[in-house]
Tab-separated table of C-alpha atoms in Angstrom:
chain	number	residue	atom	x	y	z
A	19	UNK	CA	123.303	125.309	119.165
A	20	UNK	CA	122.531	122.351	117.255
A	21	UNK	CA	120.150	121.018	120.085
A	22	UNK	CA	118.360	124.417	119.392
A	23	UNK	CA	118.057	124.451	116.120
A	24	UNK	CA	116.623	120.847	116.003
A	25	UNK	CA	114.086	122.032	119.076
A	26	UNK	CA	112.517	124.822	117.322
A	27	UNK	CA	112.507	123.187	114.097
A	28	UNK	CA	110.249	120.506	115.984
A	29	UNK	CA	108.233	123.118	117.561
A	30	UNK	CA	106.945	124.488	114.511
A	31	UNK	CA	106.742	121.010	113.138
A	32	UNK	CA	104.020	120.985	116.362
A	33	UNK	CA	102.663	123.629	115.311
A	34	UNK	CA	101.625	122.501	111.708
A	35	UNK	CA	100.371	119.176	112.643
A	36	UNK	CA	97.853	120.580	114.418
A	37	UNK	CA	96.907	123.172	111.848
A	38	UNK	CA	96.603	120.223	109.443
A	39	UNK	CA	94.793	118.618	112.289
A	40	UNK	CA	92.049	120.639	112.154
A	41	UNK	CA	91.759	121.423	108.397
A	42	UNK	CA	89.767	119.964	106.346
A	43	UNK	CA	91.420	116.049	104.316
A	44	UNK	CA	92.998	116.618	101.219
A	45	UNK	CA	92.237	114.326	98.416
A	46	UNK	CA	94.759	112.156	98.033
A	47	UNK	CA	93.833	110.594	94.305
A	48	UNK	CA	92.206	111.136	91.055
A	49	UNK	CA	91.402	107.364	90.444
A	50	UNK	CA	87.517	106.831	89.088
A	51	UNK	CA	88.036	103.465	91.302
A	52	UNK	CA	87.613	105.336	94.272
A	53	UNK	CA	83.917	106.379	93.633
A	54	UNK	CA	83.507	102.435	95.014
A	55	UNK	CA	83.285	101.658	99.230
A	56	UNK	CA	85.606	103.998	101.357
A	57	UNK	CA	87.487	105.435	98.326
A	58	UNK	CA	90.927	104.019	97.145
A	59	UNK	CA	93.133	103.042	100.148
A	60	UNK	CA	96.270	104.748	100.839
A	61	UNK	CA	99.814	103.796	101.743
A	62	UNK	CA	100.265	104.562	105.390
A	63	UNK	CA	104.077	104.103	105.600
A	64	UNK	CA	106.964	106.705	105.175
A	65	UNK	CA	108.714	108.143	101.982
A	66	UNK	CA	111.937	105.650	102.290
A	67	UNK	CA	109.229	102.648	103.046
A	68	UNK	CA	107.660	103.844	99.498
A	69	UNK	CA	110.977	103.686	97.662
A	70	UNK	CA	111.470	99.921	98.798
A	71	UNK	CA	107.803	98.905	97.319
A	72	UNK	CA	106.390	99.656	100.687
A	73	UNK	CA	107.761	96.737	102.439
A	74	UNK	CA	107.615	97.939	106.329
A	75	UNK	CA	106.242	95.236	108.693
A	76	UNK	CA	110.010	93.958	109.569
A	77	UNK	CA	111.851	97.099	109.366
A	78	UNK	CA	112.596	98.422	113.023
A	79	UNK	CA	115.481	101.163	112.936
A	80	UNK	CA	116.551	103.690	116.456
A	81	UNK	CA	115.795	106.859	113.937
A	82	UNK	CA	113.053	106.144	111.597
A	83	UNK	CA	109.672	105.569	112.420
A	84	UNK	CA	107.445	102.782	110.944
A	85	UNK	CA	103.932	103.082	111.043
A	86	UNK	CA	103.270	100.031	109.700
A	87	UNK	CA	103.834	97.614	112.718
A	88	UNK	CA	103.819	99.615	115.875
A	89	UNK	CA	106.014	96.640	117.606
A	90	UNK	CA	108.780	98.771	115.881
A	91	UNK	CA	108.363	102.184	118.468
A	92	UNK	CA	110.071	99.771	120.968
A	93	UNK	CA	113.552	100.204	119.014
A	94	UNK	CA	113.196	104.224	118.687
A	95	UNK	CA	116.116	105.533	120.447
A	96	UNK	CA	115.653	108.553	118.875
A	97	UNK	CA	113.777	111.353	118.743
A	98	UNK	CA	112.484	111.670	115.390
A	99	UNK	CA	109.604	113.985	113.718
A	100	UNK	CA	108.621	112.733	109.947
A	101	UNK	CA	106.802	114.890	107.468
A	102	UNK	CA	106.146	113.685	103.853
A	103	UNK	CA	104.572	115.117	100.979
A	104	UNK	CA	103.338	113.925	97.624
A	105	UNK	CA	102.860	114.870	93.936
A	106	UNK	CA	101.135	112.980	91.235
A	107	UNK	CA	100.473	112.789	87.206
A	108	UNK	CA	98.288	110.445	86.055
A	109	UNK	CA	96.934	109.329	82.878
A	110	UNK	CA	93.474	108.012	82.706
A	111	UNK	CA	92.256	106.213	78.910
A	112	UNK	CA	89.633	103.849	78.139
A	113	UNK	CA	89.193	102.502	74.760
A	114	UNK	CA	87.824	105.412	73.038
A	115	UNK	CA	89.882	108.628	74.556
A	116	UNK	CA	92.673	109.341	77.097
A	117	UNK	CA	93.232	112.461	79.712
A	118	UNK	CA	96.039	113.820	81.928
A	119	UNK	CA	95.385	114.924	85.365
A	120	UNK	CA	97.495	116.385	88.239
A	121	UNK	CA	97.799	116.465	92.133
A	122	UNK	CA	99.449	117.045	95.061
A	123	UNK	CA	99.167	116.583	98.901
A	124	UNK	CA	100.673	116.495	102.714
A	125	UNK	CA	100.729	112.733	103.558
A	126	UNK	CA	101.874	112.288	106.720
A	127	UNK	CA	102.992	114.004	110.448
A	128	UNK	CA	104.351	112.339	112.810
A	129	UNK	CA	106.660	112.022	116.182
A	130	UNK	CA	108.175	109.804	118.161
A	131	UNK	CA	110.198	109.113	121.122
A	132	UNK	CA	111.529	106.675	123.809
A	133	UNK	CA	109.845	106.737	126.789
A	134	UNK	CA	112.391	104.130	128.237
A	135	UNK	CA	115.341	103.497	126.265
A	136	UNK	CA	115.187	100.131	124.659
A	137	UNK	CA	111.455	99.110	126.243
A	138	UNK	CA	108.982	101.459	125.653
A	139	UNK	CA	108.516	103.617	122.688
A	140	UNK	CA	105.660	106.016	121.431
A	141	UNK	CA	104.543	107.713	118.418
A	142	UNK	CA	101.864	109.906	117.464
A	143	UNK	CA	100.736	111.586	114.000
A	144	UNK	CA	97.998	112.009	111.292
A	145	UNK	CA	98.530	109.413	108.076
A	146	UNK	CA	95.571	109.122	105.925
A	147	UNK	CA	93.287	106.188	105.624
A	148	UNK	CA	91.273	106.427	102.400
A	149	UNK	CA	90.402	109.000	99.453
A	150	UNK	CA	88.145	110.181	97.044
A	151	UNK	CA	88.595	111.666	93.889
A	152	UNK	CA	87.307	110.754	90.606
A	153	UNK	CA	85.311	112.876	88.154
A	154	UNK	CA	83.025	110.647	85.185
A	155	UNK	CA	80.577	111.130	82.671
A	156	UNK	CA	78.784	108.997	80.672
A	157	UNK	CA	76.110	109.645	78.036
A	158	UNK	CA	72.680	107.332	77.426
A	159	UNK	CA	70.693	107.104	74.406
A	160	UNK	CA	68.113	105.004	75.282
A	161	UNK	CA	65.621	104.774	76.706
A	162	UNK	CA	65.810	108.791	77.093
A	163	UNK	CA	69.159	110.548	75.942
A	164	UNK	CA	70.288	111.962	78.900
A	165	UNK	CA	73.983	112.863	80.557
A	166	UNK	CA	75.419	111.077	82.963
A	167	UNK	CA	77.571	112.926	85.843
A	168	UNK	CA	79.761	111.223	88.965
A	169	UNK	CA	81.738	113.228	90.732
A	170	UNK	CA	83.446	112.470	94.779
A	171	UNK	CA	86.023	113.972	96.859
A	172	UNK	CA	87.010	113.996	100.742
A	173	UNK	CA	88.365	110.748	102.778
A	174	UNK	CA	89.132	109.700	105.595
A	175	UNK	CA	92.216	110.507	107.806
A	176	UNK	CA	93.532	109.397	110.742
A	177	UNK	CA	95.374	110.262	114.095
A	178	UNK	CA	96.996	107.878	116.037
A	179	UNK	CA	98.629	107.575	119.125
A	180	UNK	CA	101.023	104.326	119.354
A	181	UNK	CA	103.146	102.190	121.644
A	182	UNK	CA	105.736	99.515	121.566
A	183	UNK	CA	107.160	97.354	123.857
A	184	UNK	CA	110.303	95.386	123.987
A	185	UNK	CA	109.450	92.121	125.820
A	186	UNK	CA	112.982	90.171	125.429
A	187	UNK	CA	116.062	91.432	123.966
A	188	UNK	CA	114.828	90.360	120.392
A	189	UNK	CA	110.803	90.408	120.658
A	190	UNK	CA	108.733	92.881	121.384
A	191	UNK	CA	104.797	94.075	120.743
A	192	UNK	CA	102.873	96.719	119.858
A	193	UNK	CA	99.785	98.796	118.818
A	194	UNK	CA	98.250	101.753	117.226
A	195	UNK	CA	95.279	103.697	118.660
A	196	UNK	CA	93.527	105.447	115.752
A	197	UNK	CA	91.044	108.018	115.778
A	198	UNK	CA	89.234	108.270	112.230
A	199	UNK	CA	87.914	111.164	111.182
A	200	UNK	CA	86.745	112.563	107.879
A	201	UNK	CA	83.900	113.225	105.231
A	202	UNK	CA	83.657	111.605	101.494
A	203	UNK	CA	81.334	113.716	99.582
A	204	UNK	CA	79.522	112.199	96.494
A	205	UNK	CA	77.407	113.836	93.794
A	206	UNK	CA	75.404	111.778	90.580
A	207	UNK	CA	73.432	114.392	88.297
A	208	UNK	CA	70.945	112.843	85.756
A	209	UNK	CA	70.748	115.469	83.027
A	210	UNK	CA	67.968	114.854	79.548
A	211	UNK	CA	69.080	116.279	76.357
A	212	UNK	CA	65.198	117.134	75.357
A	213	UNK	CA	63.261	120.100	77.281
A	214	UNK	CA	60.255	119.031	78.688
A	215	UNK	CA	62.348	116.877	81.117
A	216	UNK	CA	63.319	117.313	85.313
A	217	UNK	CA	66.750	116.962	85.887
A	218	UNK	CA	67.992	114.660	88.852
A	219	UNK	CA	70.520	115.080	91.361
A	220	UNK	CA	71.239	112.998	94.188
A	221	UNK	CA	74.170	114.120	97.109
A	222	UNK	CA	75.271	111.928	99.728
A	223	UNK	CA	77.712	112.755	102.420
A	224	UNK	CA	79.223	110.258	104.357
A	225	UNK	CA	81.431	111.595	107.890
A	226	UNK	CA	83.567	108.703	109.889
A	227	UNK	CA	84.305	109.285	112.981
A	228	UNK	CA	85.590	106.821	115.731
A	229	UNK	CA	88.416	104.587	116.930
A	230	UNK	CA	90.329	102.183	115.095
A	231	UNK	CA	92.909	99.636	116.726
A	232	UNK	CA	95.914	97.942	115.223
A	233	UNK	CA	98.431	95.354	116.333
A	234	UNK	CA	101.654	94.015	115.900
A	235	UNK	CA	104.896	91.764	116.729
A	236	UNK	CA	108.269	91.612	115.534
A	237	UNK	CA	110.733	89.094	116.479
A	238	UNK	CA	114.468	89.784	115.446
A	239	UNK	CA	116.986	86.625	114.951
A	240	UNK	CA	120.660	87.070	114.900
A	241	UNK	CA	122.602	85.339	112.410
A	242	UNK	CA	126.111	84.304	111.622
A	243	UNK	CA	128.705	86.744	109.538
A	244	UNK	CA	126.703	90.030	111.218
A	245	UNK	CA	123.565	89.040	109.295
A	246	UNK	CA	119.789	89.648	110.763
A	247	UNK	CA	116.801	88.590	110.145
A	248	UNK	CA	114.171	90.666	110.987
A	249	UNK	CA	110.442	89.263	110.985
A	250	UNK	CA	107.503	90.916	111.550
A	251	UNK	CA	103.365	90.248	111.575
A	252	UNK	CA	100.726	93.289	112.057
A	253	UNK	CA	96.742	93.523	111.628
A	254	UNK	CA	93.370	94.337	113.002
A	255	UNK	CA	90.295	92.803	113.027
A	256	UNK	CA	86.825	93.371	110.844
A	257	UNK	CA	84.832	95.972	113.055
A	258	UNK	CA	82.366	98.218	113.044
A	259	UNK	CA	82.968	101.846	112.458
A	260	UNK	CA	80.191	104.624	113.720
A	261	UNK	CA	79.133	107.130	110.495
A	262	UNK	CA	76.463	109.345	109.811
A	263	UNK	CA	75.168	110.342	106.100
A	264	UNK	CA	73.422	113.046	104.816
A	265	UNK	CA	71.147	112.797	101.657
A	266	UNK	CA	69.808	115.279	99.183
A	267	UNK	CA	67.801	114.090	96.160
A	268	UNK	CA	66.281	116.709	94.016
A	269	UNK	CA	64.800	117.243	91.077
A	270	UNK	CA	65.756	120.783	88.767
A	271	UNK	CA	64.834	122.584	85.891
A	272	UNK	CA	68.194	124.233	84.230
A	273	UNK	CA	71.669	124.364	85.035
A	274	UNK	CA	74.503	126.991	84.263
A	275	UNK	CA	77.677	125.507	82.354
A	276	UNK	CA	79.683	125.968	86.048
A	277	UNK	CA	76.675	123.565	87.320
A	278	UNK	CA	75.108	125.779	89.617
A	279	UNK	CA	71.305	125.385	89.519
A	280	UNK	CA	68.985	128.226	88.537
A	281	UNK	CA	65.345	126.663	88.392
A	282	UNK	CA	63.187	126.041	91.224
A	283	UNK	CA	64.170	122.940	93.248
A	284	UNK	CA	61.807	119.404	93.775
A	285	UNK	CA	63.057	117.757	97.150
A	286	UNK	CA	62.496	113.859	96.250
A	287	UNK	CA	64.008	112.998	99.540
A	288	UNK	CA	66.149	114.405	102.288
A	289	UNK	CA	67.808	112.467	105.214
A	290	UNK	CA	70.102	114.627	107.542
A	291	UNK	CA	72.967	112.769	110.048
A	292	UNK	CA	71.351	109.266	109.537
A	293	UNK	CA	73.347	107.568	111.957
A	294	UNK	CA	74.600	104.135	110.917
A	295	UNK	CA	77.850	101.760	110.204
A	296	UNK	CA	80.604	101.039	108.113
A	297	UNK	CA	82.370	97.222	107.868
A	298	UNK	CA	85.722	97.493	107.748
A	299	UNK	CA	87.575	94.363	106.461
A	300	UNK	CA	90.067	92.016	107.963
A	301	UNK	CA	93.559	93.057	107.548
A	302	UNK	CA	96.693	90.850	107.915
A	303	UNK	CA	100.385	91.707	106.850
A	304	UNK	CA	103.628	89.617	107.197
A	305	UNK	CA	107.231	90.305	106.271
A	306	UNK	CA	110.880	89.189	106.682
A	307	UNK	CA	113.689	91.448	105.748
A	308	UNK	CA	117.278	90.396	105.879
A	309	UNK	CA	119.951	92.789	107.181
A	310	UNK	CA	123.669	92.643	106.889
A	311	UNK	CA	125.785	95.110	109.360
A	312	UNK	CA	123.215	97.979	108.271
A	313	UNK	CA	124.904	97.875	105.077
A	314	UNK	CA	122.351	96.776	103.066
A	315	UNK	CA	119.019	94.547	103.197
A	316	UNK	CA	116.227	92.943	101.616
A	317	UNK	CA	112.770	91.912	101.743
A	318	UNK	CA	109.043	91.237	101.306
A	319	UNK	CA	105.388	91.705	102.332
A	320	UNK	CA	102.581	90.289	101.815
A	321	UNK	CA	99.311	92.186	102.901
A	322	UNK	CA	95.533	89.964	103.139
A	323	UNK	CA	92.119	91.842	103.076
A	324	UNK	CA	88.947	90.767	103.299
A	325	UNK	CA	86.713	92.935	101.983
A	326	UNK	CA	83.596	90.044	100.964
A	327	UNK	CA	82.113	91.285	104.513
A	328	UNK	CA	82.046	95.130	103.464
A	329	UNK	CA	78.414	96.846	104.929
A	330	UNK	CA	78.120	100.725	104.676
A	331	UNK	CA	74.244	101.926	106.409
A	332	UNK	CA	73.221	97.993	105.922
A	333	UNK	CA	74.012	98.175	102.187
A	334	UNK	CA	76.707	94.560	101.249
A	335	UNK	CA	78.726	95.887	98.139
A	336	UNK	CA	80.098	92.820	95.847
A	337	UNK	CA	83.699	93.333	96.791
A	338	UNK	CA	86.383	90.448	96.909
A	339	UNK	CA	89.546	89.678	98.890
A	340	UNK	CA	92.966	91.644	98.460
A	341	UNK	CA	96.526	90.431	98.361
A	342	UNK	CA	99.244	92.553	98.126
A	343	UNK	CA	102.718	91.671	97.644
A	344	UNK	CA	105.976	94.094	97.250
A	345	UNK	CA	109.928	93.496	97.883
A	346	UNK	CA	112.280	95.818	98.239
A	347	UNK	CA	115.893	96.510	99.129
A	348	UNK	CA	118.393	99.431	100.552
A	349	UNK	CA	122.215	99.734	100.164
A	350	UNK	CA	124.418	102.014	102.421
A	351	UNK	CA	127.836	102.240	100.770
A	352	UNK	CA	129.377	103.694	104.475
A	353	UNK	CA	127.390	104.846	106.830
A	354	UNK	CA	130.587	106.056	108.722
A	355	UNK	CA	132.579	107.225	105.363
A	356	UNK	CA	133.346	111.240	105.641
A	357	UNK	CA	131.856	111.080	101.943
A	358	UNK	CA	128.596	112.811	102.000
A	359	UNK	CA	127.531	110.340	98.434
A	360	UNK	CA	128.750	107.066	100.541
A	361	UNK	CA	126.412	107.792	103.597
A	362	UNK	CA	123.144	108.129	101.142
A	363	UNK	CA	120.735	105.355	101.301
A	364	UNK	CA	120.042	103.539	97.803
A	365	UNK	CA	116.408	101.907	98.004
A	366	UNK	CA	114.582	99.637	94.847
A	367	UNK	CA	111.568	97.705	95.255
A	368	UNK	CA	108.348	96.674	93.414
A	369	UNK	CA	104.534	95.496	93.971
A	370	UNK	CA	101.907	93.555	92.926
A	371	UNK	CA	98.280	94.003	94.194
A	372	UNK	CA	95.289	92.169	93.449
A	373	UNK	CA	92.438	94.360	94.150
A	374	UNK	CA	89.160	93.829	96.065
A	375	UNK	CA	87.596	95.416	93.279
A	376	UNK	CA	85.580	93.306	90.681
A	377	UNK	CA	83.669	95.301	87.950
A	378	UNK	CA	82.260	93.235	85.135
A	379	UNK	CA	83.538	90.528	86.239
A	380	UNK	CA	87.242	91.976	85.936
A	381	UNK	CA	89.776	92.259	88.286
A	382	UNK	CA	91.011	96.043	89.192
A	383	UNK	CA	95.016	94.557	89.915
A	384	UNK	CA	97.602	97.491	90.642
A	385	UNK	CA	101.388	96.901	90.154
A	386	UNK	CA	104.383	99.322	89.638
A	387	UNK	CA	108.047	99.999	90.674
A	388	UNK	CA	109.801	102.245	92.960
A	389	UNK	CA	113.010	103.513	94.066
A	390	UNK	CA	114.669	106.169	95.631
A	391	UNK	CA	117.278	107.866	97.962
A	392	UNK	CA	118.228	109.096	101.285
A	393	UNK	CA	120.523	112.234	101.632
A	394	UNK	CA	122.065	112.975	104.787
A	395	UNK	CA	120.797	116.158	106.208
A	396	UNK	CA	123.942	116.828	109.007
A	397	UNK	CA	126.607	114.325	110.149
A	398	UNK	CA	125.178	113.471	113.376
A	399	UNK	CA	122.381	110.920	113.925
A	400	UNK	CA	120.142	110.111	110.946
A	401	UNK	CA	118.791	112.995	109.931
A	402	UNK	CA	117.738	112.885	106.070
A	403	UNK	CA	116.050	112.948	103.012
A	404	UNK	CA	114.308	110.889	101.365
A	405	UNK	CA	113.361	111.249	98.002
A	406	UNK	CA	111.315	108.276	95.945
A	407	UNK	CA	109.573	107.944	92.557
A	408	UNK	CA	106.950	105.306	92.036
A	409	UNK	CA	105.631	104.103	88.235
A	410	UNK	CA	102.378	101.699	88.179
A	411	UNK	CA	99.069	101.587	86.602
A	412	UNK	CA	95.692	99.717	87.223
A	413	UNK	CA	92.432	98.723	85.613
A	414	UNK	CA	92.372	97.917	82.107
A	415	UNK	CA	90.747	99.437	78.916
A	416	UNK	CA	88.655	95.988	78.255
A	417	UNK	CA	85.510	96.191	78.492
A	418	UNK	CA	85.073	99.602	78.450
A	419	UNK	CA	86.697	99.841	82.168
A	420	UNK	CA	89.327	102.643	82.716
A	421	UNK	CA	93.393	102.094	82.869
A	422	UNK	CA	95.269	104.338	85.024
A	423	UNK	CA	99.299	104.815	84.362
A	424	UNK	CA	100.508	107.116	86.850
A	425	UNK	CA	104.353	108.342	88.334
A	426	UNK	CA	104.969	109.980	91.918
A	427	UNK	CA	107.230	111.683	93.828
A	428	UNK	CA	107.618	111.240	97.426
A	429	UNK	CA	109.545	113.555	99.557
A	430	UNK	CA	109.599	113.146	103.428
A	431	UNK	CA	112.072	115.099	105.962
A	432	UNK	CA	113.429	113.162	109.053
A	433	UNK	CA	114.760	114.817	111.680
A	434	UNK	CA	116.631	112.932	114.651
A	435	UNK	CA	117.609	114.186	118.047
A	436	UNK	CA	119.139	112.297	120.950
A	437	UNK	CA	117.076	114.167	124.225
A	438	UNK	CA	117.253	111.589	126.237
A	439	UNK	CA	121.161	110.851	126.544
A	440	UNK	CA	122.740	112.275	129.727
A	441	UNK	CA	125.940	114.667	128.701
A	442	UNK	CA	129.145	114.703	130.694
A	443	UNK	CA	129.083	118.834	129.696
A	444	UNK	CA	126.890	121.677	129.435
């Protein structure tokens, strides 16, 4: 009965991933740093990576699934479906005023199996890559007065299909193939104070759609006193991703307060599916994490980007390189104690991110804690849980740039089954 339950549970699991699949990306942040590039990156892991300052590269487990080195598929034993969701508050001041804003979104699908026990693992799923979402306005008084308006939403997703292979008893190699997919829409508005004067409006949309690859290794050693040490590298190289963008510029006469236009329309320029590329950078991420008899564990990552090499349609934006640190750590009590509280997973971490952003010759840096749990959903296999709150802020309020203190909650469901185990009874 249990098998059952677990089987049509994943079915319509199934079922809404590809619904989501072909709906339209959610925006996945209200930060006014993502009008810059591809929007603000997000996290690609899972919600109990996110409550251990999304440390990931090492981690390799038979019933969760790690996304962020696809070596790890090679040590899924389990069946296991992942489905996470997110909510958001964030507070957004500069030096002059402050405002609250709200959001919530899916993250991430996913599945994955062995294929062979112990070799040969695979995963597939939809995590996103990047989103828009920001919403500015500035005013100029010189040399005309005039309104300024920025607005963006949309990003890009992706859907991957991954392996991982176990090449000796303790190394083993793997890799994501991604399909990217998504539009990030973008709107500036130019609007004079005094009649006499055309309004401006310029709209670019910008759709991504091709393959992505990723790599990675992981290399486990085995230490004295039931300690491990698990090690892990994962990456891709700077490539070329296929886009097209669409362009309206326009001038207007008048504009209702809900901003739709009612004067006649000057085209200044229009461009339709301009086919073209987008740069993505270098990406590099390393990480140790030490284990003792699954009871508990630590560790780090650090995480390189290059984004100095960043082209979008032929156009180099001044962008620097990224690094990324976080550590984090999990504590079973029992994980074969009859008491429900003693089988939860305890999780703490932290991270520091230097951004590739540089506006006025600042630094956008990002840093913040996390932590969370994992409740047991049934006593058999790993089902759970997992429940994680994250506190940060970026940017600063100097020189008129904006600071962004936010707090999240994470939620994602695992679900574990064993199919591929051959029972003595039916």
């Amino acid at each position: 009965m249990i098998r059952l339950k677990f089987k049509s549970r994943l079915f319509i699991f199934i079922l809404f991933f590809f619904s989501v699949f072909q709906s339209e990306a959610q925006t996945g942040t209200l930060s006014p740093y993502s009008r810059y590039g591809i929007g603000e990156l997000q996290f690609n892991g899972f919600a109990y990576q996110r409550a251990m300052g999304g440390i990931g590269v090492a981690l390799q487990s038979p019933g969760k699934l790690n996304f962020l080195n696809p070596a790890s598929y090679a040590s899924d034993t389990l069946t296991t479906a992942e489905i996470g969701a997110e909510g958001m508050i964030e507070n957004l001041s500069d030096a002059n005023k402050s405002q609250q804003k709200q959001n919530a979104n899916l993250s991430y699908l996913s599945l994955g199996f062995p294929v062979i026990k112990n070799v040969w693992g695979l995963s597939m799923g939809i995590t996103p890559y990047s989103a828009v979402g920001y919403e500015i306005t500035e005013k100029q008084l010189t040399p005309l007065e005039a309104n300024y308006f920025y607005t963006g939403n949309g990003g890009i997703n992706r859907f991957y299909i991954g392996n991982g292979f176990k090449l000796s008893k303790h190394f083993s190699v793997g890799f994501n193939a991604s399909y990217l997919f998504g539009s990030i829409n973008r709107v500036r508005r130019v609007e004079f104070t005094k009649t006499g004067y055309l309004h401006n409006r310029y709209i670019n949309t910008l759709t991504v759609s091709d393959i992505h690859l990723d790599f990675g290794l992981q290399y486990r050693f085995e230490l004295k006193n039931d300690y491990q040490l698990l090690t892990g590298i994962s990456g891709s190289n700077s490539s070329k991703v296929h886009a097209t963008s669409t362009v309206l510029w326009e001038n207007y006469y008048f504009r209702t307060s809900s901003g739709d236009v009612t004067g006649p329309l000057d085209t200044v320029q229009f461009i339709e599916n301009e086919k073209g590329n987008i740069t993505f950078p270098l990406n590099i991420t390393a990480g140790a994490y030490l284990l003792k008899n699954n009871k508990w564990g630590m560790g780090m990552d650090l995480r390189y980007q290059d984004w100095t090499n960043y082209k979008s349609f032929g156009t180099t934006e001044t962008f620097d390189q990224s690094l990324k640190i976080a550590l984090g750590a999990q504590w079973i009590p029992d994980h074969k104690s009859l008491k429900y509280f003693h089988r939860a997973e305890y999780r703490i971490g932290g991270y520091y991110h230097k951004g590739f952003l540089q506006i006025k010759n600042t630094s956008i840096n990002d840093y913040g804690i996390t932590a969370g749990v994992g409740l047991p959903l049934r006593k058999s296999f790993q089902s759970m849980i997992n429940i994680g709150v994250e506190f940060g802020q970026r940017g600063t309020i100097k020189d008129n740039l904006v600071q962004e203190k936010y707090g999240k909650l994470i939620i994602g469901i695992t679900f574990n089954e064993d199919w591929f185990h051959k029972r003595r009874y039916d």
